[in-house]
Amino acid sequence: MPHNLDRPVWTALRTGWSRLAEGDARAWRLRPDYGMFGAVADEAPESLAVLATLVPDDGGLLLIERDVPPLPPGTRLAQTPEPIVQMVCDTLTPGFHNDDWVELTEDDAPAMFDLATLTRPGPYMLHTNRLGRFIGVKRGGALVAMAGERMRMPGMTEVSGVCTHPEHRGRGHAATLIRAVARRMLAAGEMPFLHALAANRGAITLYEELGFRHRLNLTASVLVRDI
């Protein structure tokens, strides 16, 4: 039987992200101010035609699937599709419990956006911080690292937005924040999952050390209008 994580964006748009979804039963996208994710029900021409209408005029639509789907009419790939890995965590490995972090609020949104823009942990839009709870590390009042929640679906939540300012790397902030975010999910009865570029071996090794295991190989494709 298909698993909800086999098509994570489609599942999230129909469940945890449904209030922020635009489109119809044939294709959906997340509201552009929250993210650039989209998904199509199937490869039928009518479904692909709806997906084409969801591609913005001045940006891209990110699809995460096992394979690159057929291109909707009037669209093209912005770049070569990238292999990504999906990882899940049943139990965190034993580790030092570090509470050197704070809850981030809407007041922190500008600093969160600036940090994500600088470090590029993945698609991060103006209101991505509202997709879930975020925590961060501050030094001298400045946000230097953060991690939080993105995709939501029954029984599962994605760890995302993990990033550290270049001047504060190598101090264990990412591990501390990922462990704290995942611990809270597990305590709530939710399975943490995440996605990483297959080429980012450093990040994948860190996730494995924390207790995440490989589940599935996927492909990230960005559609843009062919104009």
Short mmCIF file of C-alpha atoms in Angstrom, two decimals:
data_model
loop_
_atom_site.label_atom_id
_atom_site.label_comp_id
_atom_site.label_asym_id
_atom_site.label_seq_id
_atom_site.Cartn_x
_atom_site.Cartn_y
_atom_site.Cartn_z
CA MET A 1 0.00 0.00 0.00
CA PRO A 2 1.24 3.53 -0.71
CA HIS A 3 2.68 5.31 2.30
CA ASN A 4 1.94 8.97 3.07
CA LEU A 5 5.65 9.75 2.80
CA ASP A 6 5.91 8.28 -0.70
CA ARG A 7 4.48 11.60 -1.97
CA PRO A 8 5.15 13.94 0.94
CA VAL A 9 4.13 17.24 -0.69
CA TRP A 10 0.87 15.81 -2.05
CA THR A 11 0.03 14.34 1.35
CA ALA A 12 0.87 17.55 3.21
CA LEU A 13 -1.21 19.67 0.82
CA ARG A 14 -4.22 17.42 1.36
CA THR A 15 -3.83 17.18 5.15
CA GLY A 16 -1.68 19.39 7.36
CA TRP A 17 -1.30 22.14 4.76
CA SER A 18 -4.86 21.99 3.42
CA ARG A 19 -5.82 25.42 4.80
CA LEU A 20 -2.89 26.94 2.88
CA ALA A 21 -3.39 24.99 -0.35
CA GLU A 22 -4.41 26.54 -3.66
CA GLY A 23 -5.81 24.57 -6.61
CA ASP A 24 -8.24 21.67 -6.75
CA ALA A 25 -8.31 17.87 -6.51
CA ARG A 26 -6.21 17.58 -9.68
CA ALA A 27 -3.27 19.73 -8.50
CA TRP A 28 -2.37 21.81 -5.48
CA ARG A 29 0.30 24.27 -4.41
CA LEU A 30 1.22 25.84 -1.10
CA ARG A 31 0.45 29.55 -0.86
CA PRO A 32 3.43 31.36 -2.41
CA ASP A 33 4.18 33.42 0.70
CA TYR A 34 4.57 30.17 2.68
CA GLY A 35 6.53 28.07 0.20
CA MET A 36 7.04 27.03 -3.41
CA PHE A 37 5.79 23.43 -3.13
CA GLY A 38 3.30 21.90 -5.54
CA ALA A 39 1.98 18.45 -6.47
CA VAL A 40 -0.27 16.89 -9.08
CA ALA A 41 -2.77 14.08 -8.55
CA ASP A 42 -1.64 12.05 -11.57
CA GLU A 43 -0.20 12.37 -15.06
CA ALA A 44 -3.54 12.90 -16.79
CA PRO A 45 -3.50 15.84 -19.23
CA GLU A 46 -6.25 17.63 -17.30
CA SER A 47 -4.29 17.33 -14.04
CA LEU A 48 -1.10 18.64 -15.64
CA ALA A 49 -3.07 21.53 -17.12
CA VAL A 50 -4.23 22.57 -13.64
CA LEU A 51 -0.67 22.24 -12.32
CA ALA A 52 0.48 24.60 -15.08
CA THR A 53 -1.87 27.31 -13.80
CA LEU A 54 -0.24 27.09 -10.36
CA VAL A 55 3.26 27.93 -11.64
CA PRO A 56 3.90 31.59 -10.75
CA ASP A 57 4.85 34.16 -13.36
CA ASP A 58 7.91 35.30 -11.44
CA GLY A 59 9.11 32.19 -9.63
CA GLY A 60 9.14 28.41 -9.57
CA LEU A 61 7.05 25.52 -8.32
CA LEU A 62 8.95 22.81 -6.47
CA LEU A 63 7.86 19.19 -6.97
CA ILE A 64 9.21 16.36 -4.82
CA GLU A 65 8.45 12.96 -6.32
CA ARG A 66 10.16 9.65 -7.02
CA ASP A 67 10.71 10.69 -10.63
CA VAL A 68 10.38 13.86 -12.67
CA PRO A 69 6.72 14.09 -13.77
CA PRO A 70 5.74 15.04 -17.33
CA LEU A 71 6.07 18.75 -17.95
CA PRO A 72 2.75 20.60 -17.86
CA PRO A 73 1.96 22.67 -20.97
CA GLY A 74 3.75 26.01 -21.09
CA THR A 75 6.37 25.08 -18.48
CA ARG A 76 9.99 23.98 -18.39
CA LEU A 77 12.49 22.82 -15.80
CA ALA A 78 14.41 25.67 -14.20
CA GLN A 79 17.44 23.46 -13.62
CA THR A 80 18.57 19.87 -13.66
CA PRO A 81 16.42 17.87 -11.17
CA GLU A 82 18.30 17.04 -7.97
CA PRO A 83 18.31 13.71 -6.14
CA ILE A 84 17.25 13.99 -2.51
CA VAL A 85 16.95 11.50 0.31
CA GLN A 86 14.08 11.15 2.72
CA MET A 87 14.95 10.13 6.28
CA VAL A 88 12.82 9.19 9.28
CA CYS A 89 13.54 8.83 13.00
CA ASP A 90 11.96 6.22 15.27
CA THR A 91 14.25 6.89 18.23
CA LEU A 92 16.94 9.48 18.80
CA THR A 93 20.40 8.23 19.66
CA PRO A 94 21.58 8.98 23.20
CA GLY A 95 23.23 12.36 23.39
CA PHE A 96 23.94 15.37 25.52
CA HIS A 97 20.72 17.23 26.35
CA ASN A 98 21.44 20.85 25.54
CA ASP A 99 18.77 23.47 26.19
CA ASP A 100 20.83 26.37 24.88
CA TRP A 101 18.01 27.54 22.62
CA VAL A 102 14.88 29.66 22.70
CA GLU A 103 11.42 29.47 21.17
CA LEU A 104 11.16 31.74 18.14
CA THR A 105 8.07 33.92 17.67
CA GLU A 106 6.60 36.17 15.02
CA ASP A 107 8.85 38.94 16.37
CA ASP A 108 11.82 36.86 15.18
CA ALA A 109 10.41 36.43 11.65
CA PRO A 110 12.63 39.11 10.00
CA ALA A 111 15.79 37.65 11.56
CA MET A 112 14.70 34.13 10.56
CA PHE A 113 14.14 35.22 6.97
CA ASP A 114 17.53 36.97 6.87
CA LEU A 115 19.34 33.91 8.27
CA ALA A 116 17.62 31.58 5.78
CA THR A 117 18.38 33.96 2.90
CA LEU A 118 22.05 33.99 3.90
CA THR A 119 22.45 30.24 4.45
CA ARG A 120 19.88 28.81 1.99
CA PRO A 121 18.76 25.70 3.92
CA GLY A 122 16.03 25.14 1.32
CA PRO A 123 12.97 27.03 0.10
CA TYR A 124 12.16 29.69 2.71
CA MET A 125 9.57 32.36 2.04
CA LEU A 126 8.23 35.33 3.96
CA HIS A 127 5.82 33.27 6.06
CA THR A 128 7.58 29.90 6.14
CA ASN A 129 8.07 30.47 9.87
CA ARG A 130 4.30 30.11 10.32
CA LEU A 131 4.25 26.52 9.07
CA GLY A 132 5.22 25.21 12.50
CA ARG A 133 7.18 25.79 15.66
CA PHE A 134 10.76 27.04 15.34
CA ILE A 135 13.54 27.27 17.87
CA GLY A 136 16.87 29.04 17.64
CA VAL A 137 20.18 29.93 19.20
CA LYS A 138 20.94 33.58 19.87
CA ARG A 139 24.23 35.25 20.65
CA GLY A 140 24.34 38.86 21.76
CA GLY A 141 20.66 39.11 20.87
CA ALA A 142 21.27 38.02 17.27
CA LEU A 143 19.83 34.82 15.79
CA VAL A 144 22.71 32.57 14.73
CA ALA A 145 21.02 29.19 14.22
CA MET A 146 17.52 27.78 13.90
CA ALA A 147 15.43 24.71 13.09
CA GLY A 148 11.73 24.02 12.95
CA GLU A 149 8.78 22.27 11.37
CA ARG A 150 7.53 22.35 7.77
CA MET A 151 5.41 19.57 6.22
CA ARG A 152 2.66 18.11 8.37
CA MET A 153 0.56 15.02 7.89
CA PRO A 154 -1.23 12.55 10.18
CA GLY A 155 1.28 11.19 12.67
CA MET A 156 4.32 12.78 11.03
CA THR A 157 6.03 16.18 10.94
CA GLU A 158 9.06 17.32 8.95
CA VAL A 159 12.18 18.79 10.52
CA SER A 160 13.26 21.70 8.34
CA GLY A 161 14.79 25.16 8.18
CA VAL A 162 17.99 23.91 9.81
CA CYS A 163 20.68 26.53 9.33
CA THR A 164 23.59 28.19 11.13
CA HIS A 165 25.29 31.50 10.43
CA PRO A 166 28.71 30.85 8.80
CA GLU A 167 30.51 32.57 11.68
CA HIS A 168 28.94 30.21 14.23
CA ARG A 169 29.34 26.83 12.56
CA GLY A 170 31.23 23.93 14.08
CA ARG A 171 29.78 24.48 17.56
CA GLY A 172 27.06 21.83 17.52
CA HIS A 173 24.12 24.20 17.07
CA ALA A 174 22.51 22.16 14.28
CA ALA A 175 22.70 18.90 16.25
CA THR A 176 21.29 20.60 19.36
CA LEU A 177 18.36 22.10 17.48
CA ILE A 178 17.51 19.02 15.40
CA ARG A 179 17.58 16.84 18.51
CA ALA A 180 15.32 19.27 20.39
CA VAL A 181 12.82 19.58 17.52
CA ALA A 182 12.70 15.82 16.91
CA ARG A 183 12.44 15.04 20.63
CA ARG A 184 9.36 17.23 20.90
CA MET A 185 7.77 15.48 17.90
CA LEU A 186 8.42 12.03 19.33
CA ALA A 187 7.02 13.07 22.70
CA ALA A 188 3.82 14.12 20.92
CA GLY A 189 3.56 10.73 19.22
CA GLU A 190 4.69 12.03 15.83
CA MET A 191 7.41 10.54 13.64
CA PRO A 192 10.05 13.11 12.61
CA PHE A 193 11.16 13.03 8.99
CA LEU A 194 13.33 15.25 6.82
CA HIS A 195 14.75 15.69 3.35
CA ALA A 196 18.32 16.40 2.28
CA LEU A 197 20.17 16.75 -0.98
CA ALA A 198 21.76 13.39 -1.75
CA ALA A 199 25.05 15.18 -2.44
CA ASN A 200 25.10 16.76 1.03
CA ARG A 201 26.93 13.92 2.74
CA GLY A 202 27.89 16.05 5.74
CA ALA A 203 24.27 16.76 6.62
CA ILE A 204 23.20 13.17 6.01
CA THR A 205 25.96 11.87 8.27
CA LEU A 206 24.82 14.23 11.03
CA TYR A 207 21.21 13.06 10.67
CA GLU A 208 22.33 9.43 10.85
CA GLU A 209 24.33 10.15 14.00
CA LEU A 210 21.21 11.60 15.60
CA GLY A 211 19.12 8.52 14.81
CA PHE A 212 17.57 9.24 11.41
CA ARG A 213 17.57 6.45 8.85
CA HIS A 214 17.22 6.47 5.09
CA ARG A 215 13.72 5.70 3.85
CA LEU A 216 13.36 6.74 0.23
CA ASN A 217 15.16 8.33 -2.72
CA LEU A 218 13.23 11.20 -4.29
CA THR A 219 13.78 13.88 -6.92
CA ALA A 220 13.32 17.64 -6.57
CA SER A 221 12.23 19.46 -9.72
CA VAL A 222 11.49 23.16 -10.15
CA LEU A 223 8.95 24.20 -12.79
CA VAL A 224 8.90 27.69 -14.29
CA ARG A 225 6.83 29.24 -17.03
CA ASP A 226 8.26 28.72 -20.51
CA ILE A 227 8.28 32.32 -21.73
#
